[in-house]
DNA sequence: CGGCATTTTGACAATCGTCAATCAGTGTGG
DNA sequence: CCACACTGATTGACGATTGTCAAAATGCCG
């Protein structure tokens, strides 16, 4: 299996082949974590960069009444703290949801690397930009979409993001999250997640077998969710460039990645 | 009136006195915009930095069904695009809500300034970090809070943010937004905003006269909304440093700015 | 004054949360 | 092997919050 960090650096963060090659030659310490273990807590100031290499983690906050809000899912290749703790303490927690493998890259290593290959700084910057676009999309969806479309949208997003790092075929991906963990991200109760999942299955928008999601008709699911992957800023691996779709569109247009 | 950009650079973005002084000596072109005018559109790649100097603007997205989602309010001192369009096209729109004065700082000016005063780069970085924390807070609130608490929380946030830039006394601030514009940010309908506002007034959590909000008891409103200003990362101007409040708190602790 | 945007009101419906219970799967210990 | 406990999924009844629709009231501006 390819290194998910390298895959992301190339396809999401715009790092060139050469830099990726150099980076992948570094020996980076990895460690395994059980499910539901905190990686960072509120108030921590991480000194090294931690990247999820396998499994699914999340950012979350505790609300005053004891509810939990998940504000991001971290998939392989995602940085737990793209800012490297440079300026601030964490204002939220980061924890594994499933068992995970994480890589810890010492800050010194990164600084040396950046000095020689400045494009890595740009890549980190890019990573936090993309986090921002995902946050804005989640926020907009949570405010305006019904629970079924919102869940459908999340599944569309996860399908794409997981596929990029080789954790899914085109129509299938494993999603080992509980309904509780989905609900905390969508802002709906576990029970409602259950109802909504059933409705999606009834309409054959998805099929679920043993925590594996199968999407019989991707276009139909994406249409239902009004999903447009532009906000994920994933560059196409293939050479079909879809030149037509570029440029300014007046209404509701989203934009593919610039060349 | 003080320059709001300077105020923010000092109190939010951690820029030092000297750098602020140098920056404020720059002659920066300002222009006036009527209410509800787009500043950036989806797909634009801004080449200069645009800062709101007066008035209130917002980031927004159009949803597939024609609804609008506001994902941020931009107050005086906020950057319309903290990343300076360096890498990507805008994936959302920025528009004025009220009439605004905006400052356009040529990218070249910023680059020269950063070369001589690297801390400005840090300040810009900081600005986008804070945007991220606000986004996460909005997302968590939208998911978990009832509409009244959510609106109350937004009012708490705006009270603090407006006070920083001198647009409000302790208990009062002008909020020239329509209920529609509030609802688009909260993810609730105009009619419901109206109902909720009434409830807040009935409970004397707020009083509204001619688009000016008066908060009779800040602590009570903030308690109701479970508001903790830490996520705004605003440094205290006065010299009482609240040293006690620092350090790691176990539960629901937010953190004041590091010295 | 008239026209327009915005706020307010009321009745009603739909979505979603709450509570309580059952069911299914998994692992543990006897 | 079975009893047991535990977690997570599912079901149903009910209630609360919020959305929808339609209309009236208010305020603003030419």
Coordinates of C-alpha atoms (C1' of nucleotides) in Angstrom, one line a residue:
Chain A
X1 CA 0.0 0.0 0.0
X2 CA 1.2 3.5 -0.8
X3 CA 2.1 5.9 1.9
X4 CA -1.1 7.9 2.5
X5 CA 0.8 11.0 3.6
X6 CA 2.7 11.0 0.3
X7 CA -0.6 10.5 -1.6
X8 CA -2.1 13.5 0.1
X9 CA 0.9 15.7 -0.3
X10 CA 0.7 15.0 -4.0
X11 CA -3.0 15.1 -4.7
X12 CA -4.3 17.4 -2.1
X13 CA -1.5 19.7 -1.0
X14 CA 0.2 20.1 -4.4
X15 CA 3.7 18.9 -3.5
X16 CA 5.8 17.8 -6.4
X17 CA 7.1 14.4 -7.2
X18 CA 10.7 15.1 -6.2
X19 CA 9.8 16.6 -2.9
X20 CA 7.5 13.7 -2.1
X21 CA 10.3 11.3 -3.0
X22 CA 12.7 13.0 -0.7
X23 CA 10.2 13.1 2.1
X24 CA 9.3 9.5 1.8
X25 CA 12.9 8.5 2.2
X26 CA 12.8 10.0 5.7
X27 CA 12.5 7.4 8.4
X28 CA 9.6 8.5 10.4
X29 CA 8.5 7.1 13.7
X30 CA 5.1 5.5 13.7
X31 CA 3.0 4.3 16.5
X32 CA -0.3 2.5 17.0
X33 CA -3.2 3.8 19.0
X34 CA -6.3 2.0 20.1
X35 CA -9.7 3.3 19.2
X36 CA -11.0 6.3 21.2
X37 CA -7.8 7.5 22.6
X38 CA -7.1 11.2 22.8
X39 CA -4.1 12.4 20.7
X40 CA -4.3 16.1 21.8
X41 CA -6.4 17.7 24.5
X42 CA -7.6 21.2 24.8
X43 CA -4.7 23.3 26.0
X44 CA -2.0 21.2 24.6
X45 CA 0.6 22.9 22.5
X46 CA 1.9 20.1 20.2
X47 CA 5.5 20.5 19.4
X48 CA 5.8 17.9 16.6
X49 CA 3.6 17.2 13.6
X50 CA 1.3 14.3 13.9
X51 CA -0.2 12.7 10.9
X52 CA -2.8 10.0 10.7
X53 CA -1.5 7.1 8.7
X54 CA -4.1 4.5 9.2
X55 CA -7.6 4.6 10.7
X56 CA -9.9 7.5 11.3
X57 CA -9.6 10.2 14.0
X58 CA -11.5 13.3 14.7
X59 CA -11.5 16.8 16.2
X60 CA -14.1 17.3 18.8
X61 CA -15.3 19.7 21.4
X62 CA -17.2 19.1 24.6
X63 CA -20.3 21.3 24.9
X64 CA -21.4 22.7 28.2
X65 CA -24.2 20.2 28.6
X66 CA -22.0 17.2 28.1
X67 CA -22.7 16.7 24.4
X68 CA -19.9 16.1 22.0
X69 CA -19.5 18.0 18.7
X70 CA -17.2 16.5 16.1
X71 CA -15.9 19.2 13.9
X72 CA -13.7 17.2 11.6
X73 CA -12.8 13.7 10.6
X74 CA -9.1 13.1 10.1
X75 CA -8.3 10.4 7.5
X76 CA -5.0 9.0 6.6
X77 CA -2.7 11.8 5.4
X78 CA -4.4 14.4 7.5
X79 CA -2.4 16.5 9.9
X80 CA -3.7 16.6 13.5
X81 CA -2.4 20.1 13.8
X82 CA -1.4 21.7 10.5
X83 CA -0.1 24.7 12.4
X84 CA 2.4 22.6 14.3
X85 CA 1.4 24.3 17.5
X86 CA 3.5 27.2 16.5
X87 CA 1.4 29.9 18.0
X88 CA -1.5 28.7 20.1
X89 CA -2.8 26.0 22.4
X90 CA -5.3 23.6 21.0
X91 CA -8.8 24.9 21.5
X92 CA -10.3 21.5 20.8
X93 CA -9.4 17.8 21.2
X94 CA -8.2 15.3 18.7
X95 CA -8.8 11.6 19.3
X96 CA -8.8 8.4 17.4
X97 CA -12.2 6.9 16.5
X98 CA -10.9 3.6 15.2
X99 CA -7.6 2.1 15.9
X100 CA -5.0 4.2 14.2
X101 CA -1.4 4.4 13.1
X102 CA 0.0 7.8 13.5
X103 CA 3.3 9.3 12.4
X104 CA 5.1 11.8 14.5
X105 CA 7.5 14.1 12.6
X106 CA 9.7 16.1 14.9
X107 CA 9.4 19.8 14.3
X108 CA 13.1 20.0 13.7
X109 CA 12.9 17.5 10.9
X110 CA 10.2 19.6 9.3
X111 CA 12.0 22.8 9.7
X112 CA 15.1 21.4 8.1
X113 CA 13.1 20.0 5.3
X114 CA 11.3 23.2 4.7
X115 CA 14.6 25.1 4.5
X116 CA 15.7 22.9 1.7
X117 CA 12.3 22.4 0.1
X118 CA 10.2 25.4 0.7
X119 CA 7.3 23.9 -1.1
X120 CA 6.5 21.8 2.0
X121 CA 5.6 25.0 3.8
X122 CA 3.2 25.7 1.1
X123 CA 1.8 22.2 1.4
X124 CA 1.2 22.6 5.1
X125 CA -0.5 25.9 4.4
X126 CA -2.6 24.2 1.8
X127 CA -3.6 21.5 4.2
X128 CA -5.0 24.0 6.6
X129 CA -6.8 25.9 3.8
X130 CA -8.5 22.7 2.8
X131 CA -9.5 22.1 6.4
X132 CA -11.1 25.5 6.2
X133 CA -13.1 24.8 3.1
X134 CA -14.4 21.6 4.6
X135 CA -15.4 23.4 7.7
X136 CA -17.3 26.0 5.7
X137 CA -19.0 23.3 3.7
X138 CA -20.0 21.4 6.8
X139 CA -21.3 24.6 8.4
X140 CA -23.3 25.5 5.3
X141 CA -24.7 22.0 5.0
X142 CA -25.6 21.7 8.7
X143 CA -27.5 25.0 8.5
X144 CA -29.4 24.4 5.3
X145 CA -29.7 20.7 4.5
X146 CA -32.1 18.2 5.8
X147 CA -30.6 15.4 7.9
X148 CA -30.8 12.9 5.0
X149 CA -29.1 15.1 2.5
X150 CA -26.5 16.1 5.1
X151 CA -25.7 12.5 5.9
X152 CA -25.6 11.7 2.2
X153 CA -23.3 14.6 1.6
X154 CA -21.0 13.4 4.4
X155 CA -20.9 10.0 2.8
X156 CA -20.0 11.5 -0.6
X157 CA -17.2 13.4 1.0
X158 CA -15.8 10.4 2.8
X159 CA -16.1 8.3 -0.3
X160 CA -13.9 10.7 -2.2
X161 CA -11.4 11.4 0.6
X162 CA -11.0 7.7 1.4
X163 CA -10.5 6.8 -2.3
X164 CA -7.7 9.3 -2.6
X165 CA -5.7 7.5 0.0
X166 CA -6.5 4.1 -1.3
X167 CA -9.0 3.2 1.3
X168 CA -11.9 2.5 -1.0
X169 CA -12.8 1.4 -4.5
X170 CA -14.9 3.7 -6.6
X171 CA -18.2 2.5 -5.2
X172 CA -17.3 1.0 -1.9
X173 CA -15.6 2.1 1.3
X174 CA -15.3 0.8 4.8
X175 CA -16.7 3.2 7.4
X176 CA -16.1 1.8 10.8
X177 CA -17.9 4.5 12.7
X178 CA -20.8 4.1 15.1
X179 CA -24.0 6.0 14.4
X180 CA -23.2 8.0 17.5
X181 CA -20.0 9.1 15.9
X182 CA -21.8 10.1 12.8
X183 CA -24.5 12.0 14.7
X184 CA -22.0 14.0 16.7
X185 CA -20.6 15.3 13.4
X186 CA -23.9 16.0 11.8
X187 CA -25.5 17.5 14.9
X188 CA -28.3 14.9 15.1
X189 CA -29.1 12.2 17.6
X190 CA -28.0 8.6 17.2
X191 CA -31.6 7.6 16.7
X192 CA -32.1 10.0 13.9
X193 CA -29.0 8.8 12.2
X194 CA -30.5 5.4 12.3
X195 CA -33.7 6.6 10.8
X196 CA -32.0 8.5 8.1
X197 CA -29.6 5.7 7.2
X198 CA -32.6 3.5 6.8
X199 CA -34.2 6.0 4.4
X200 CA -31.1 6.2 2.3
X201 CA -31.0 2.4 2.1
X202 CA -34.7 2.2 1.3
X203 CA -34.1 4.5 -1.6
X204 CA -31.2 2.4 -2.6
X205 CA -28.9 5.4 -2.4
X206 CA -26.5 3.3 -0.3
X207 CA -26.2 -0.3 0.8
X208 CA -24.4 -1.2 4.0
X209 CA -22.9 -4.5 4.8
X210 CA -20.8 -5.0 7.8
X211 CA -19.8 -1.4 8.1
X212 CA -18.9 -1.2 4.5
X213 CA -20.8 1.3 2.4
X214 CA -21.7 0.5 -1.2
X215 CA -22.9 3.2 -3.4
X216 CA -24.9 1.7 -6.3
X217 CA -25.1 5.0 -8.3
X218 CA -22.6 7.6 -7.3
X219 CA -24.1 10.3 -9.5
X220 CA -27.5 9.8 -8.0
X221 CA -26.2 10.0 -4.4
X222 CA -24.2 13.1 -5.2
X223 CA -27.2 14.7 -6.9
X224 CA -29.4 14.0 -3.9
X225 CA -26.8 15.5 -1.6
X226 CA -26.0 18.4 -3.9
X227 CA -22.4 17.3 -3.6
X228 CA -19.7 18.9 -5.6
X229 CA -16.2 17.7 -4.8
X230 CA -14.5 21.0 -5.7
X231 CA -14.2 22.1 -2.1
X232 CA -11.9 19.1 -1.4
X233 CA -9.4 20.4 -3.8
X234 CA -8.2 17.1 -5.0
X235 CA -6.2 17.1 -8.1
X236 CA -7.1 14.5 -10.8
X237 CA -4.6 11.8 -11.1
X238 CA -5.6 10.9 -14.7
X239 CA -4.9 13.2 -17.5
X240 CA -8.5 14.1 -18.5
X241 CA -8.4 17.7 -17.5
X242 CA -12.1 18.7 -17.9
X243 CA -11.0 22.0 -19.3
X244 CA -14.6 22.9 -20.0
X245 CA -15.6 23.1 -16.4
X246 CA -13.3 25.8 -15.5
X247 CA -13.7 29.5 -15.3
X248 CA -16.2 31.7 -13.6
X249 CA -19.7 30.3 -13.4
X250 CA -22.4 32.6 -12.4
X251 CA -24.6 30.5 -10.3
X252 CA -23.8 27.8 -7.8
X253 CA -20.7 27.0 -9.7
X254 CA -17.9 25.3 -7.9
X255 CA -14.4 25.3 -9.2
X256 CA -12.1 22.5 -10.1
X257 CA -8.5 22.7 -9.0
X258 CA -6.3 25.0 -11.0
X259 CA -3.8 23.3 -13.2
Chain B
X1 CA -11.4 56.7 16.1
X2 CA -8.5 54.3 16.1
X3 CA -7.7 52.3 13.0
X4 CA -9.5 49.0 13.4
X5 CA -6.9 47.1 11.5
X6 CA -4.2 48.2 13.9
X7 CA -6.4 47.3 16.9
X8 CA -6.9 43.8 15.6
X9 CA -3.3 43.3 14.6
X10 CA -2.4 44.2 18.2
X11 CA -5.1 42.5 20.2
X12 CA -6.0 39.5 18.0
X13 CA -3.1 38.8 15.8
X14 CA -0.3 39.5 18.2
X15 CA 1.6 42.1 16.3
X16 CA 3.9 44.3 18.3
X17 CA 3.6 48.0 18.9
X18 CA 6.5 49.0 16.7
X19 CA 5.3 47.0 13.7
X20 CA 1.9 48.4 14.1
X21 CA 3.3 51.9 14.1
X22 CA 5.2 51.2 11.0
X23 CA 2.2 49.7 9.3
X24 CA -0.1 52.5 10.3
X25 CA 2.2 55.0 8.6
X26 CA 1.6 53.4 5.3
X27 CA -0.8 55.3 3.1
X28 CA -3.4 52.7 2.2
X29 CA -6.1 53.2 -0.3
X30 CA -9.6 53.0 1.1
X31 CA -12.9 52.8 -0.7
X32 CA -16.5 52.8 0.2
X33 CA -19.0 50.2 -0.8
X34 CA -22.7 50.2 -0.5
X35 CA -24.5 47.5 1.4
X36 CA -25.0 44.1 -0.2
X37 CA -22.2 44.4 -2.8
X38 CA -20.0 41.4 -3.6
X39 CA -16.3 41.9 -2.8
X40 CA -15.2 38.5 -4.0
X41 CA -17.0 35.9 -6.0
X42 CA -16.5 32.2 -6.1
X43 CA -13.7 31.6 -8.5
X44 CA -11.9 34.9 -8.0
X45 CA -8.3 34.8 -7.1
X46 CA -7.7 38.0 -5.1
X47 CA -4.3 39.5 -5.7
X48 CA -4.3 42.1 -3.0
X49 CA -5.3 41.9 0.6
X50 CA -8.6 43.5 1.4
X51 CA -9.5 44.4 4.9
X52 CA -12.8 45.6 6.2
X53 CA -12.3 48.9 8.0
X54 CA -15.9 50.0 8.7
X55 CA -19.2 48.1 8.5
X56 CA -20.0 44.4 8.4
X57 CA -19.4 42.0 5.6
X58 CA -19.7 38.3 5.4
X59 CA -18.6 35.1 3.7
X60 CA -21.5 33.2 2.1
X61 CA -22.3 30.3 -0.1
X62 CA -25.3 29.6 -2.3
X63 CA -26.8 26.2 -1.7
X64 CA -28.3 24.1 -4.5
X65 CA -31.9 25.0 -3.6
X66 CA -31.2 28.8 -3.7
X67 CA -30.7 29.2 0.1
X68 CA -27.8 31.2 1.3
X69 CA -25.5 30.1 4.0
X70 CA -23.4 32.7 5.8
X71 CA -20.3 31.1 7.1
X72 CA -18.6 34.1 8.7
X73 CA -19.2 37.7 9.6
X74 CA -16.3 40.0 8.8
X75 CA -16.0 42.9 11.1
X76 CA -13.6 45.9 11.0
X77 CA -10.0 44.6 11.0
X78 CA -10.9 41.2 9.4
X79 CA -9.2 40.1 6.3
X80 CA -11.5 39.2 3.4
X81 CA -8.9 36.6 2.4
X82 CA -6.2 36.0 4.9
X83 CA -4.4 33.8 2.4
X84 CA -4.0 36.6 -0.1
X85 CA -5.3 34.3 -2.9
X86 CA -1.9 32.8 -2.9
X87 CA -2.8 29.3 -3.9
X88 CA -6.5 28.9 -4.7
X89 CA -9.5 30.4 -6.1
X90 CA -12.2 31.5 -3.7
X91 CA -14.6 28.7 -2.9
X92 CA -17.2 31.1 -1.5
X93 CA -18.4 34.7 -1.9
X94 CA -17.6 37.7 0.3
X95 CA -20.0 40.6 0.3
X96 CA -20.9 43.6 2.4
X97 CA -23.9 43.4 4.5
X98 CA -24.0 47.0 5.6
X99 CA -22.3 49.9 3.8
X100 CA -18.5 49.3 4.3
X101 CA -15.2 51.0 4.0
X102 CA -12.5 48.6 2.8
X103 CA -8.8 48.9 2.5
X104 CA -6.9 47.3 -0.3
X105 CA -3.3 46.6 0.4
X106 CA -1.3 45.7 -2.7
X107 CA 0.3 42.3 -2.4
X108 CA 3.7 43.9 -3.2
X109 CA 3.3 46.2 -0.2
X110 CA 2.6 43.3 2.1
X111 CA 5.5 41.3 0.7
X112 CA 8.0 44.2 1.2
X113 CA 6.6 44.8 4.7
X114 CA 6.9 41.1 5.6
X115 CA 10.4 41.0 4.4
X116 CA 11.4 43.7 6.9
X117 CA 9.0 42.7 9.6
X118 CA 8.4 39.0 9.5
X119 CA 6.0 39.2 12.4
X120 CA 3.3 40.4 10.0
X121 CA 3.4 37.0 8.3
X122 CA 2.8 35.5 11.7
X123 CA -0.1 37.9 12.2
X124 CA -1.7 36.9 8.9
X125 CA -1.3 33.3 9.9
X126 CA -2.9 34.1 13.2
X127 CA -5.8 35.7 11.5
X128 CA -6.6 32.6 9.6
X129 CA -6.2 30.4 12.7
X130 CA -8.7 32.5 14.5
X131 CA -11.1 32.2 11.6
X132 CA -10.7 28.5 12.0
X133 CA -11.5 28.5 15.7
X134 CA -14.6 30.6 15.0
X135 CA -15.7 28.2 12.3
X136 CA -15.4 25.3 14.6
X137 CA -17.3 27.0 17.3
X138 CA -20.1 28.0 15.0
X139 CA -20.2 24.4 13.7
X140 CA -20.3 22.9 17.2
X141 CA -23.0 25.4 18.3
X142 CA -25.1 24.9 15.2
X143 CA -25.1 21.1 15.8
X144 CA -25.7 21.1 19.5
X145 CA -27.4 24.3 20.7
X146 CA -31.1 25.2 20.5
X147 CA -31.8 28.2 18.3
X148 CA -32.1 30.6 21.3
X149 CA -28.8 29.6 22.8
X150 CA -27.2 29.7 19.4
X151 CA -28.4 33.2 18.7
X152 CA -27.5 34.3 22.2
X153 CA -24.0 32.9 21.6
X154 CA -23.7 34.8 18.4
X155 CA -24.7 38.0 20.1
X156 CA -22.1 37.3 22.8
X157 CA -19.5 36.8 20.1
X158 CA -20.4 39.9 18.2
X159 CA -20.5 42.0 21.4
X160 CA -16.9 41.0 22.1
X161 CA -15.6 41.3 18.6
X162 CA -17.2 44.7 18.1
X163 CA -15.9 46.0 21.4
X164 CA -12.4 45.1 20.4
X165 CA -12.5 47.4 17.4
X166 CA -14.3 50.2 19.3
X167 CA -17.7 49.6 17.8
X168 CA -19.5 49.1 21.1
X169 CA -19.6 49.9 24.7
X170 CA -19.4 47.2 27.2
X171 CA -23.2 46.5 27.3
X172 CA -24.3 48.0 24.0
X173 CA -23.5 47.6 20.3
X174 CA -25.1 48.4 17.1
X175 CA -26.1 45.5 15.0
X176 CA -27.5 46.6 11.7
X177 CA -28.3 43.2 10.3
X178 CA -31.7 42.0 9.2
X179 CA -33.2 38.9 10.8
X180 CA -32.7 37.2 7.4
X181 CA -29.0 37.9 7.6
X182 CA -28.9 36.5 11.1
X183 CA -30.9 33.4 10.1
X184 CA -28.6 32.6 7.2
X185 CA -25.7 32.4 9.6
X186 CA -27.6 30.4 12.2
X187 CA -29.2 28.0 9.8
X188 CA -32.7 29.0 10.9
X189 CA -35.5 30.7 9.1
X190 CA -36.2 34.4 9.4
X191 CA -39.5 33.8 11.1
X192 CA -37.7 31.7 13.7
X193 CA -35.1 34.3 14.3
X194 CA -38.0 36.6 15.1
X195 CA -39.5 34.2 17.6
X196 CA -36.2 33.6 19.2
X197 CA -35.3 37.3 19.5
X198 CA -38.7 37.8 21.2
X199 CA -38.0 35.1 23.7
X200 CA -34.6 36.6 24.5
X201 CA -36.2 40.0 25.0
X202 CA -39.0 38.5 27.1
X203 CA -36.4 37.0 29.4
X204 CA -34.6 40.3 29.5
X205 CA -31.4 38.7 28.2
X206 CA -31.2 41.5 25.6
X207 CA -33.1 44.7 24.7
X208 CA -33.1 46.0 21.2
X209 CA -33.8 49.6 20.2
X210 CA -33.4 50.7 16.7
X211 CA -30.9 48.0 15.7
X212 CA -28.9 48.6 18.8
X213 CA -28.5 45.7 21.2
X214 CA -28.3 46.3 24.9
X215 CA -27.2 43.5 27.2
X216 CA -28.5 44.2 30.7
X217 CA -26.5 41.4 32.3
X218 CA -23.6 40.1 30.3
X219 CA -22.8 37.3 32.6
X220 CA -26.3 36.0 32.5
X221 CA -26.4 36.1 28.7
X222 CA -23.1 34.4 28.4
X223 CA -24.1 31.8 30.9
X224 CA -27.3 31.1 29.0
X225 CA -25.3 30.7 25.7
X226 CA -22.5 28.8 27.4
X227 CA -20.2 31.4 25.9
X228 CA -16.5 31.4 26.6
X229 CA -14.6 34.0 24.7
X230 CA -11.3 32.0 24.7
X231 CA -11.9 30.9 21.1
X232 CA -11.7 34.5 19.9
X233 CA -8.1 34.7 21.2
X234 CA -8.4 38.3 22.2
X235 CA -5.6 39.6 24.3
X236 CA -6.5 41.8 27.3
X237 CA -5.6 45.4 26.8
X238 CA -5.4 46.2 30.5
X239 CA -2.6 45.0 32.6
X240 CA -4.5 42.6 34.9
X241 CA -3.1 39.5 33.4
X242 CA -5.3 36.9 35.0
X243 CA -2.4 34.7 35.6
X244 CA -4.6 32.3 37.5
X245 CA -6.7 31.4 34.6
X246 CA -3.8 30.0 32.6
X247 CA -2.5 26.6 32.3
X248 CA -4.2 23.3 31.6
X249 CA -7.7 23.0 32.8
X250 CA -9.2 19.5 32.8
X251 CA -12.8 20.1 31.8
X252 CA -14.2 22.5 29.2
X253 CA -11.4 24.8 29.8
X254 CA -10.6 27.4 27.3
X255 CA -7.4 29.2 27.2
X256 CA -6.5 32.8 27.3
X257 CA -3.9 34.1 25.0
X258 CA -0.4 33.2 25.8
X259 CA 1.7 36.1 26.9
Chain C
dC1 C1' -48.9 59.5 -0.2
dG2 C1' -47.4 55.0 -2.3
dG3 C1' -44.1 51.3 -2.7
dC4 C1' -40.9 48.4 -0.8
dA5 C1' -38.3 45.9 2.6
dT6 C1' -38.6 44.1 7.0
dT7 C1' -40.8 42.6 11.2
dT8 C1' -44.5 40.4 13.4
dT9 C1' -48.5 37.1 14.0
dG10 C1' -51.1 32.9 13.7
dA11 C1' -52.3 28.3 12.2
dC12 C1' -50.5 24.2 10.8
dA13 C1' -47.2 20.5 9.3
dA14 C1' -42.7 18.2 9.3
dT15 C1' -38.5 17.2 11.2
dC16 C1' -36.2 15.8 14.8
dG17 C1' -35.4 14.8 19.9
dT18 C1' -36.7 12.1 24.0
dC19 C1' -37.8 8.1 26.4
dA20 C1' -38.2 3.3 26.9
dA21 C1' -37.7 -1.0 25.4
dT22 C1' -36.1 -4.8 22.4
dC23 C1' -32.8 -7.0 19.4
dA24 C1' -28.3 -8.4 17.6
dG25 C1' -23.4 -9.0 17.9
dT26 C1' -19.3 -9.8 20.6
dG27 C1' -16.4 -11.1 24.1
dT28 C1' -15.7 -13.1 28.8
dG29 C1' -15.8 -16.3 32.4
dG30 C1' -17.5 -20.5 34.3
Chain D
dC1 C1' -20.7 -25.0 25.5
dC2 C1' -23.7 -21.7 27.7
dA3 C1' -24.8 -17.7 30.7
dC4 C1' -23.8 -13.1 31.1
dA5 C1' -22.6 -8.4 30.3
dC6 C1' -21.8 -4.9 27.2
dT7 C1' -22.0 -2.1 23.2
dG8 C1' -24.4 -0.7 19.3
dA9 C1' -28.5 -1.0 16.3
dT10 C1' -33.4 -0.8 15.9
dT11 C1' -38.3 0.1 16.9
dG12 C1' -42.4 2.7 18.5
dA13 C1' -44.9 6.3 20.9
dC14 C1' -44.9 10.9 22.0
dG15 C1' -43.5 15.8 22.3
dA16 C1' -40.8 19.9 21.2
dT17 C1' -38.5 22.6 18.1
dT18 C1' -38.5 24.5 13.9
dG19 C1' -40.2 25.2 9.0
dT20 C1' -44.0 26.6 5.9
dC21 C1' -47.6 29.4 4.3
dA22 C1' -50.4 33.4 4.4
dA23 C1' -51.4 37.7 6.0
dA24 C1' -51.1 41.9 8.5
dA25 C1' -48.3 45.5 10.7
dT26 C1' -44.5 48.5 10.8
dG27 C1' -40.9 51.4 9.2
dC28 C1' -38.3 53.6 5.5
dC29 C1' -37.7 56.4 1.4
dG30 C1' -38.8 58.7 -2.6

